Short mmCIF file of N, CA and C in Angstrom, two decimals:
data_model
loop_
_atom_site.label_atom_id
_atom_site.label_comp_id
_atom_site.label_asym_id
_atom_site.label_seq_id
_atom_site.Cartn_x
_atom_site.Cartn_y
_atom_site.Cartn_z
N UNK A 1 0.85 -1.16 -0.02
CA UNK A 1 0.06 -0.04 0.02
C UNK A 1 0.96 1.29 0.05
N UNK A 2 0.60 2.17 -0.95
CA UNK A 2 1.34 3.51 -1.02
C UNK A 2 0.94 4.35 0.01
N UNK A 3 1.78 4.98 0.82
CA UNK A 3 1.48 5.80 1.84
C UNK A 3 0.91 7.22 1.28
N UNK A 4 0.00 7.88 1.97
CA UNK A 4 -0.53 9.09 1.57
C UNK A 4 0.53 10.23 1.41
N UNK A 5 0.45 11.11 0.57
CA UNK A 5 1.45 12.18 0.41
C UNK A 5 1.50 13.05 1.59
N UNK A 6 2.62 13.50 2.05
CA UNK A 6 2.74 14.43 3.25
C UNK A 6 2.23 15.68 2.92
N UNK A 7 2.01 16.57 3.82
CA UNK A 7 1.65 17.84 3.72
C UNK A 7 2.72 18.71 4.48
N UNK A 8 3.54 19.58 3.94
CA UNK A 8 4.53 20.26 4.55
C UNK A 8 4.08 21.35 5.53
N UNK A 9 2.94 22.07 5.20
CA UNK A 9 2.45 22.93 6.25
C UNK A 9 0.86 22.77 6.08
N UNK A 10 0.24 23.05 7.21
CA UNK A 10 -1.23 22.83 7.25
C UNK A 10 -1.86 23.57 6.09
N UNK A 11 -2.72 22.98 5.28
CA UNK A 11 -3.51 23.28 4.07
C UNK A 11 -2.94 23.37 2.80
N UNK A 12 -1.58 23.02 2.79
CA UNK A 12 -0.93 22.92 1.51
C UNK A 12 -1.25 21.76 0.75
N UNK A 13 -1.03 21.79 -0.47
CA UNK A 13 -1.32 20.71 -1.38
C UNK A 13 -0.65 19.39 -1.04
N UNK A 14 -1.40 18.36 -0.88
CA UNK A 14 -0.77 17.01 -0.46
C UNK A 14 0.40 16.73 -1.43
N UNK A 15 1.45 16.42 -0.85
CA UNK A 15 2.70 16.00 -1.67
C UNK A 15 3.60 17.26 -2.12
N UNK A 16 3.15 18.48 -1.62
CA UNK A 16 4.01 19.71 -1.91
C UNK A 16 5.32 19.54 -1.29
N UNK A 17 6.31 20.01 -1.94
CA UNK A 17 7.74 19.82 -1.50
C UNK A 17 8.40 18.63 -2.05
N UNK A 18 7.63 17.78 -2.73
CA UNK A 18 8.21 16.57 -3.35
C UNK A 18 8.19 16.66 -4.74
N UNK A 19 8.14 15.38 -5.49
CA UNK A 19 8.23 15.46 -6.90
C UNK A 19 7.04 16.01 -7.55
N UNK A 20 7.02 16.35 -8.92
CA UNK A 20 5.96 16.73 -9.60
C UNK A 20 4.93 15.81 -9.60
N UNK A 21 3.46 16.32 -9.27
CA UNK A 21 2.42 15.33 -9.28
C UNK A 21 2.21 14.87 -10.69
N UNK A 22 1.76 13.63 -10.77
CA UNK A 22 1.62 12.92 -12.03
C UNK A 22 0.51 13.62 -12.96
N UNK A 23 -0.43 14.20 -12.36
CA UNK A 23 -1.47 14.89 -13.18
C UNK A 23 -1.16 16.39 -13.56
N UNK A 24 -0.03 16.99 -12.98
CA UNK A 24 0.36 18.34 -13.45
C UNK A 24 0.57 18.36 -14.97
N UNK A 25 0.30 19.42 -15.48
CA UNK A 25 0.35 19.71 -16.93
C UNK A 25 1.46 20.90 -17.14
N UNK A 26 2.07 20.90 -18.28
CA UNK A 26 3.07 21.89 -18.49
C UNK A 26 2.26 23.31 -18.79
N UNK A 27 3.07 24.22 -18.23
CA UNK A 27 2.53 25.67 -18.40
C UNK A 27 2.40 26.02 -19.86
N UNK A 28 1.46 26.93 -20.27
CA UNK A 28 1.14 27.27 -21.49
C UNK A 28 1.26 28.68 -21.88
N UNK A 29 1.31 29.58 -20.99
CA UNK A 29 1.50 31.07 -21.27
C UNK A 29 2.80 31.52 -20.88
N UNK A 30 3.53 32.09 -21.99
CA UNK A 30 4.83 32.49 -21.53
C UNK A 30 5.22 33.87 -21.98
N UNK A 31 5.86 34.58 -21.19
CA UNK A 31 6.55 35.93 -21.66
C UNK A 31 7.82 35.59 -22.15
N UNK A 32 8.14 35.71 -23.45
CA UNK A 32 9.25 35.31 -24.16
C UNK A 32 10.60 36.23 -23.60
N UNK A 33 11.61 35.37 -23.21
CA UNK A 33 12.77 36.03 -22.69
C UNK A 33 13.48 36.92 -23.82
N UNK A 34 13.91 38.04 -23.46
CA UNK A 34 14.54 38.88 -24.40
C UNK A 34 16.17 38.55 -24.46
N UNK A 35 16.64 38.77 -25.71
CA UNK A 35 18.10 38.48 -26.04
C UNK A 35 18.48 37.13 -25.71
N UNK A 36 17.51 36.13 -26.00
CA UNK A 36 17.97 34.84 -25.78
C UNK A 36 17.81 34.44 -24.28
N UNK A 37 17.23 35.13 -23.39
CA UNK A 37 17.03 34.87 -22.08
C UNK A 37 16.01 33.84 -21.81
N UNK A 38 15.82 33.22 -20.64
CA UNK A 38 14.79 32.22 -20.33
C UNK A 38 13.28 32.85 -20.54
N UNK A 39 12.50 31.89 -20.85
CA UNK A 39 10.99 32.46 -20.86
C UNK A 39 10.48 32.41 -19.32
N UNK A 40 9.46 33.17 -19.27
CA UNK A 40 8.78 33.09 -17.94
C UNK A 40 7.40 32.74 -18.03
N UNK A 41 7.07 31.67 -17.36
CA UNK A 41 5.60 31.22 -17.39
C UNK A 41 4.75 32.01 -16.49
N UNK A 42 3.46 32.24 -17.03
CA UNK A 42 2.61 33.26 -16.31
C UNK A 42 1.42 32.44 -15.90
N UNK A 43 0.93 32.62 -14.68
CA UNK A 43 -0.19 31.72 -14.24
C UNK A 43 -1.00 32.69 -13.20
N UNK A 44 -2.32 32.35 -13.07
CA UNK A 44 -3.20 33.10 -12.16
C UNK A 44 -4.20 32.11 -11.82
N UNK A 45 -4.78 32.54 -10.47
CA UNK A 45 -5.92 31.48 -9.91
C UNK A 45 -7.09 31.99 -10.60
N UNK A 46 -8.22 31.13 -10.53
CA UNK A 46 -9.48 31.47 -11.01
C UNK A 46 -10.01 32.72 -10.48
N UNK A 47 -9.79 32.94 -9.18
CA UNK A 47 -10.30 34.28 -8.67
C UNK A 47 -9.57 35.55 -9.06
N UNK A 48 -8.51 35.21 -9.60
CA UNK A 48 -7.64 36.44 -10.12
C UNK A 48 -6.81 37.09 -8.97
N UNK A 49 -6.92 36.53 -7.67
CA UNK A 49 -6.31 37.13 -6.57
C UNK A 49 -4.75 36.73 -6.49
N UNK A 50 -4.39 35.65 -6.97
CA UNK A 50 -2.91 35.19 -6.88
C UNK A 50 -2.46 34.89 -8.33
N UNK A 51 -1.38 35.51 -8.53
CA UNK A 51 -0.63 35.23 -9.86
C UNK A 51 0.78 35.16 -9.71
N UNK A 52 1.54 34.37 -10.64
CA UNK A 52 2.84 34.10 -10.40
C UNK A 52 3.60 34.33 -11.70
N UNK A 53 4.96 34.68 -11.59
CA UNK A 53 5.73 34.66 -12.78
C UNK A 53 6.91 33.47 -12.29
N UNK A 54 7.05 32.45 -13.24
CA UNK A 54 8.02 31.38 -12.87
C UNK A 54 8.92 31.34 -14.07
N UNK A 55 10.27 31.48 -13.66
CA UNK A 55 11.17 31.36 -14.48
C UNK A 55 12.49 30.56 -13.76
N UNK A 56 13.40 30.02 -14.63
CA UNK A 56 14.53 29.33 -13.91
C UNK A 56 15.42 30.39 -13.09
N UNK A 57 15.26 31.62 -13.54
CA UNK A 57 16.23 32.54 -12.79
C UNK A 57 15.47 33.38 -11.51
N UNK A 58 14.10 33.47 -11.74
CA UNK A 58 13.41 34.15 -10.71
C UNK A 58 11.94 33.67 -10.73
N UNK A 59 11.44 33.29 -9.56
CA UNK A 59 10.22 33.03 -9.52
C UNK A 59 9.39 33.66 -8.30
N UNK A 60 8.24 34.03 -8.40
CA UNK A 60 7.56 34.63 -7.29
C UNK A 60 6.02 34.70 -7.60
N UNK A 61 5.31 35.00 -6.50
CA UNK A 61 3.79 35.11 -6.69
C UNK A 61 3.30 36.36 -5.95
N UNK A 62 2.38 36.97 -6.54
CA UNK A 62 1.80 38.21 -5.82
C UNK A 62 0.25 37.90 -5.37
N UNK A 63 -0.03 38.51 -4.25
CA UNK A 63 -1.50 38.29 -3.76
C UNK A 63 -2.17 39.63 -3.74
N UNK A 64 -2.94 39.94 -4.72
CA UNK A 64 -3.54 41.23 -4.73
C UNK A 64 -4.27 41.71 -3.48
N UNK A 65 -5.16 40.86 -2.90
CA UNK A 65 -5.81 41.26 -1.64
C UNK A 65 -4.87 41.71 -0.57
N UNK A 66 -3.57 41.30 -0.58
CA UNK A 66 -2.49 41.74 0.45
C UNK A 66 -2.30 43.15 0.25
N UNK A 67 -2.14 43.60 -1.03
CA UNK A 67 -1.86 44.99 -1.34
C UNK A 67 -3.05 45.91 -0.87
N UNK A 68 -4.24 45.42 -1.07
CA UNK A 68 -5.48 46.31 -0.53
C UNK A 68 -5.52 46.29 0.94
N UNK A 69 -5.39 45.06 1.47
CA UNK A 69 -5.58 45.04 2.94
C UNK A 69 -4.48 45.49 3.73
N UNK A 70 -3.26 45.37 3.19
CA UNK A 70 -2.18 45.73 4.12
C UNK A 70 -1.89 44.73 5.06
N UNK A 71 -2.19 43.42 4.70
CA UNK A 71 -1.86 42.36 5.56
C UNK A 71 -0.42 42.27 6.06
N UNK A 72 0.37 42.46 5.25
CA UNK A 72 1.85 42.60 5.51
C UNK A 72 2.36 43.83 5.13
N UNK A 73 2.97 44.69 6.30
CA UNK A 73 3.25 46.10 6.04
C UNK A 73 4.77 46.37 6.53
N UNK A 74 5.31 47.24 5.79
CA UNK A 74 6.64 47.76 6.07
C UNK A 74 6.51 49.18 6.28
N UNK A 75 6.95 49.78 7.32
CA UNK A 75 6.72 51.35 7.37
C UNK A 75 7.35 52.00 6.32
N UNK A 76 8.54 51.60 5.71
CA UNK A 76 9.16 52.34 4.69
C UNK A 76 8.66 51.92 3.29
N UNK A 77 8.41 50.57 3.10
CA UNK A 77 8.04 50.08 1.84
C UNK A 77 6.52 50.04 1.55
N UNK A 78 5.78 50.11 2.52
CA UNK A 78 4.32 49.97 2.40
C UNK A 78 3.92 48.49 2.32
N UNK A 79 2.88 48.23 1.55
CA UNK A 79 2.43 46.85 1.58
C UNK A 79 3.33 45.96 0.91
N UNK A 80 3.55 44.79 1.61
CA UNK A 80 4.33 43.57 1.14
C UNK A 80 3.43 42.61 0.67
N UNK A 81 3.48 42.30 -0.73
CA UNK A 81 2.47 41.64 -1.31
C UNK A 81 2.97 40.44 -2.24
N UNK A 82 4.31 40.45 -2.41
CA UNK A 82 5.05 39.54 -3.25
C UNK A 82 5.77 38.40 -2.41
N UNK A 83 5.60 37.11 -2.91
CA UNK A 83 6.29 36.17 -2.25
C UNK A 83 7.48 35.71 -3.11
N UNK A 84 8.65 35.86 -2.66
CA UNK A 84 9.85 35.54 -3.46
C UNK A 84 10.33 34.08 -3.23
N UNK A 85 10.54 33.33 -4.38
CA UNK A 85 11.01 32.02 -4.25
C UNK A 85 12.39 31.87 -4.77
N UNK A 86 13.30 32.24 -3.91
CA UNK A 86 14.70 32.14 -4.19
C UNK A 86 15.16 30.77 -4.05
N UNK A 87 15.89 30.32 -5.09
CA UNK A 87 16.29 28.81 -4.96
C UNK A 87 17.03 28.32 -3.81
N UNK A 88 16.58 27.48 -3.10
CA UNK A 88 17.32 26.79 -1.96
C UNK A 88 16.92 27.47 -0.63
N UNK A 89 16.09 28.64 -0.70
CA UNK A 89 15.82 29.38 0.51
C UNK A 89 14.35 29.19 0.77
N UNK A 90 14.03 29.41 2.05
CA UNK A 90 12.63 29.38 2.44
C UNK A 90 12.02 30.68 1.77
N UNK A 91 10.81 30.55 1.07
CA UNK A 91 10.21 31.76 0.59
C UNK A 91 9.95 32.93 1.64
N UNK A 92 10.08 34.11 1.18
CA UNK A 92 9.79 35.27 1.95
C UNK A 92 8.87 36.23 1.17
N UNK A 93 8.03 37.02 2.01
CA UNK A 93 7.18 38.10 1.52
C UNK A 93 8.12 39.30 1.46
N UNK A 94 7.63 40.17 0.47
CA UNK A 94 8.42 41.42 0.41
C UNK A 94 7.71 42.43 -0.62
N UNK A 95 8.36 43.44 -0.81
CA UNK A 95 7.81 44.54 -1.59
C UNK A 95 8.24 44.30 -3.15
N UNK A 96 7.39 44.65 -3.90
CA UNK A 96 7.63 44.59 -5.47
C UNK A 96 7.40 46.01 -5.96
N UNK A 97 8.33 46.66 -6.50
CA UNK A 97 8.08 48.05 -7.08
C UNK A 97 7.48 47.97 -8.47
N UNK A 98 7.84 47.01 -9.30
CA UNK A 98 7.23 47.15 -10.67
C UNK A 98 6.26 46.04 -10.80
N UNK A 99 5.42 46.11 -11.82
CA UNK A 99 4.37 45.21 -12.03
C UNK A 99 4.95 43.72 -12.54
N UNK A 100 4.48 42.67 -12.04
CA UNK A 100 4.92 41.50 -12.42
C UNK A 100 4.37 41.09 -13.83
N UNK A 101 5.08 40.29 -14.52
CA UNK A 101 4.66 40.08 -15.87
C UNK A 101 3.22 39.45 -16.13
N UNK A 102 2.77 38.78 -15.08
CA UNK A 102 1.39 38.07 -15.29
C UNK A 102 0.43 39.42 -15.31
N UNK A 103 0.69 40.46 -14.75
CA UNK A 103 -0.17 41.55 -14.85
C UNK A 103 -0.09 42.39 -16.01
N UNK A 104 0.84 42.11 -16.89
CA UNK A 104 0.94 42.82 -18.09
C UNK A 104 -0.22 42.42 -19.05
N UNK A 105 -0.66 41.17 -18.97
CA UNK A 105 -1.59 40.45 -19.86
C UNK A 105 -1.21 40.47 -21.29
N UNK A 106 0.07 40.44 -21.51
CA UNK A 106 0.65 40.17 -22.93
C UNK A 106 1.69 39.22 -22.83
N UNK A 107 1.38 37.81 -22.87
CA UNK A 107 0.03 37.27 -23.12
C UNK A 107 -0.68 37.16 -21.82
N UNK A 108 -1.99 36.80 -21.94
CA UNK A 108 -2.75 36.59 -20.93
C UNK A 108 -2.11 35.31 -20.02
N UNK A 109 -2.20 35.52 -18.65
CA UNK A 109 -1.74 34.38 -17.92
C UNK A 109 -2.50 33.19 -17.98
N UNK A 110 -2.08 32.03 -17.78
CA UNK A 110 -2.74 30.72 -17.87
C UNK A 110 -3.43 30.54 -16.55
N UNK A 111 -4.89 30.41 -16.63
CA UNK A 111 -5.68 30.12 -15.51
C UNK A 111 -5.50 28.72 -14.95
N UNK A 112 -5.08 28.55 -13.64
CA UNK A 112 -4.86 27.19 -13.12
C UNK A 112 -6.21 26.97 -12.29
N UNK A 113 -7.08 26.21 -12.68
CA UNK A 113 -8.30 25.94 -12.07
C UNK A 113 -8.05 25.19 -10.85
N UNK A 114 -9.02 25.25 -9.98
CA UNK A 114 -9.03 24.57 -8.74
C UNK A 114 -9.03 23.11 -9.06
N UNK A 115 -8.07 22.23 -8.33
CA UNK A 115 -7.83 20.93 -8.60
C UNK A 115 -6.85 20.64 -9.71
N UNK A 116 -6.24 21.73 -10.25
CA UNK A 116 -5.25 21.56 -11.22
C UNK A 116 -3.92 21.89 -10.72
N UNK A 117 -2.79 21.37 -11.45
CA UNK A 117 -1.41 21.66 -11.21
C UNK A 117 -0.75 21.88 -12.38
N UNK A 118 0.16 22.89 -12.44
CA UNK A 118 1.02 23.25 -13.58
C UNK A 118 2.37 23.04 -13.21
N UNK A 119 3.34 22.98 -14.23
CA UNK A 119 4.78 22.88 -13.82
C UNK A 119 5.55 23.71 -14.97
N UNK A 120 6.67 24.25 -14.68
CA UNK A 120 7.49 24.79 -15.55
C UNK A 120 9.04 24.59 -14.96
N UNK A 121 9.81 23.94 -15.76
CA UNK A 121 11.07 23.54 -15.27
C UNK A 121 10.98 22.85 -13.92
N UNK A 122 11.48 23.35 -12.80
CA UNK A 122 11.51 22.79 -11.41
C UNK A 122 10.25 23.23 -10.68
N UNK A 123 9.58 24.37 -11.16
CA UNK A 123 8.42 24.87 -10.31
C UNK A 123 7.15 24.11 -10.65
N UNK A 124 6.35 23.88 -9.63
CA UNK A 124 5.11 23.33 -9.64
C UNK A 124 4.14 24.34 -8.81
N UNK A 125 3.00 24.47 -9.42
CA UNK A 125 1.92 25.31 -8.59
C UNK A 125 0.76 24.47 -8.68
N UNK A 126 -0.02 24.23 -7.54
CA UNK A 126 -1.19 23.62 -7.50
C UNK A 126 -2.31 24.47 -6.87
N UNK A 127 -3.36 24.59 -7.61
CA UNK A 127 -4.43 25.49 -7.25
C UNK A 127 -5.65 24.66 -6.52
N UNK A 128 -6.10 25.14 -5.40
CA UNK A 128 -7.13 24.67 -4.71
C UNK A 128 -7.95 25.68 -4.17
N UNK A 129 -9.31 25.35 -3.73
CA UNK A 129 -10.05 26.39 -3.14
C UNK A 129 -9.48 27.26 -1.97
N UNK A 130 -8.64 26.42 -1.10
CA UNK A 130 -8.10 27.25 -0.04
C UNK A 130 -6.80 27.95 -0.37
N UNK A 131 -6.30 28.00 -1.66
CA UNK A 131 -5.20 28.78 -1.99
C UNK A 131 -4.35 28.14 -3.05
N UNK A 132 -3.08 28.62 -3.35
CA UNK A 132 -2.14 28.15 -4.27
C UNK A 132 -0.99 27.71 -3.61
N UNK A 133 -0.47 26.47 -3.87
CA UNK A 133 0.81 25.85 -3.31
C UNK A 133 1.75 25.75 -4.37
N UNK A 134 2.92 26.55 -4.27
CA UNK A 134 3.94 26.52 -5.19
C UNK A 134 5.12 25.97 -4.51
N UNK A 135 5.97 25.15 -5.29
CA UNK A 135 7.24 24.68 -4.81
C UNK A 135 8.23 24.25 -5.93
N UNK A 136 9.43 24.23 -5.54
CA UNK A 136 10.49 23.91 -6.43
C UNK A 136 10.89 22.38 -6.12
N UNK A 137 10.75 21.54 -7.10
CA UNK A 137 10.90 20.10 -6.97
C UNK A 137 12.24 19.71 -6.75
N UNK A 138 13.21 20.61 -7.08
CA UNK A 138 14.71 20.28 -6.85
C UNK A 138 15.16 20.50 -5.32
N UNK A 139 14.48 21.58 -4.74
CA UNK A 139 14.93 21.91 -3.39
C UNK A 139 13.95 21.49 -2.35
N UNK A 140 12.58 21.38 -2.75
CA UNK A 140 11.35 21.06 -1.84
C UNK A 140 10.92 22.35 -1.23
N UNK A 141 11.51 23.45 -1.43
CA UNK A 141 11.15 24.78 -0.68
C UNK A 141 9.82 25.15 -1.51
N UNK A 142 8.93 25.83 -0.78
CA UNK A 142 7.83 26.38 -1.34
C UNK A 142 6.85 27.10 -0.30
N UNK A 143 5.60 27.48 -0.70
CA UNK A 143 4.62 28.13 0.10
C UNK A 143 3.27 27.85 -0.40
N UNK A 144 2.35 27.99 0.64
CA UNK A 144 0.83 27.97 0.46
C UNK A 144 0.60 29.48 0.44
N UNK A 145 -0.19 29.89 -0.52
CA UNK A 145 -0.54 31.37 -0.55
C UNK A 145 -2.10 31.35 -0.56
N UNK A 146 -2.63 32.39 0.25
CA UNK A 146 -4.12 32.64 0.09
C UNK A 146 -4.24 34.09 0.65
N UNK A 147 -5.54 34.53 0.59
CA UNK A 147 -5.86 35.76 1.06
C UNK A 147 -5.63 36.03 2.70
N UNK A 148 -5.59 34.97 3.31
CA UNK A 148 -5.11 34.94 4.73
C UNK A 148 -3.67 35.17 5.09
N UNK A 149 -2.89 34.78 4.17
CA UNK A 149 -1.42 34.93 4.39
C UNK A 149 -0.72 33.77 3.55
N UNK A 150 0.48 33.54 4.02
CA UNK A 150 1.42 32.61 3.42
C UNK A 150 1.96 31.69 4.53
N UNK A 151 2.21 30.41 4.15
CA UNK A 151 2.97 29.47 4.98
C UNK A 151 4.15 28.94 4.17
N UNK A 152 5.33 29.32 4.50
CA UNK A 152 6.48 28.69 3.84
C UNK A 152 6.91 27.46 4.38
N UNK A 153 7.59 26.60 3.54
CA UNK A 153 8.16 25.41 3.75
C UNK A 153 9.36 25.27 3.14
#
C-alpha cells in the first residue's frame, strides 16, 4: 500500500515539496525572454487574486488582496504583497516596485483551475479552493498562499 502524500504545512497541497504530481500539466502562457534569455511562465488563480511569474532565474507570486488590505506592511516600503521563491531558500514576503509580468496581460496568464497543477522547469503550482501551493521540486522549498497569508516550507 502506498502511503498518503505528506503535507509540509497545514492546508498545503498534499505532496507539496516533493516530486511533480503525475496529473500536473505543462505551463502554456509565456513571456518570451529577451535577447535569448529564459522564458517566464505566467499563471493566475481562477479568482484572479494570486498570480505568479515562474522562470529558472526568478520565481515569485503576488497576492492582490494583500496589497489592498495591508496584511503585511513595512513602514518604509508599504504593503508587502509579493512572495519571493529564491532557489534553496525558504520563500519570503516582500515589496515589489514594478508590475509582475502576469499583470501585463501580454500574453494573458494561464488560469490554473481549482484541482489543477502546472509545472515549468522545477517549479510546480497547485491550485485549490483554499489557496495556491507552489514549490521547487529540486529543493523542496515552497509556500501556500491565500488571502489569509502565506505558509512557507
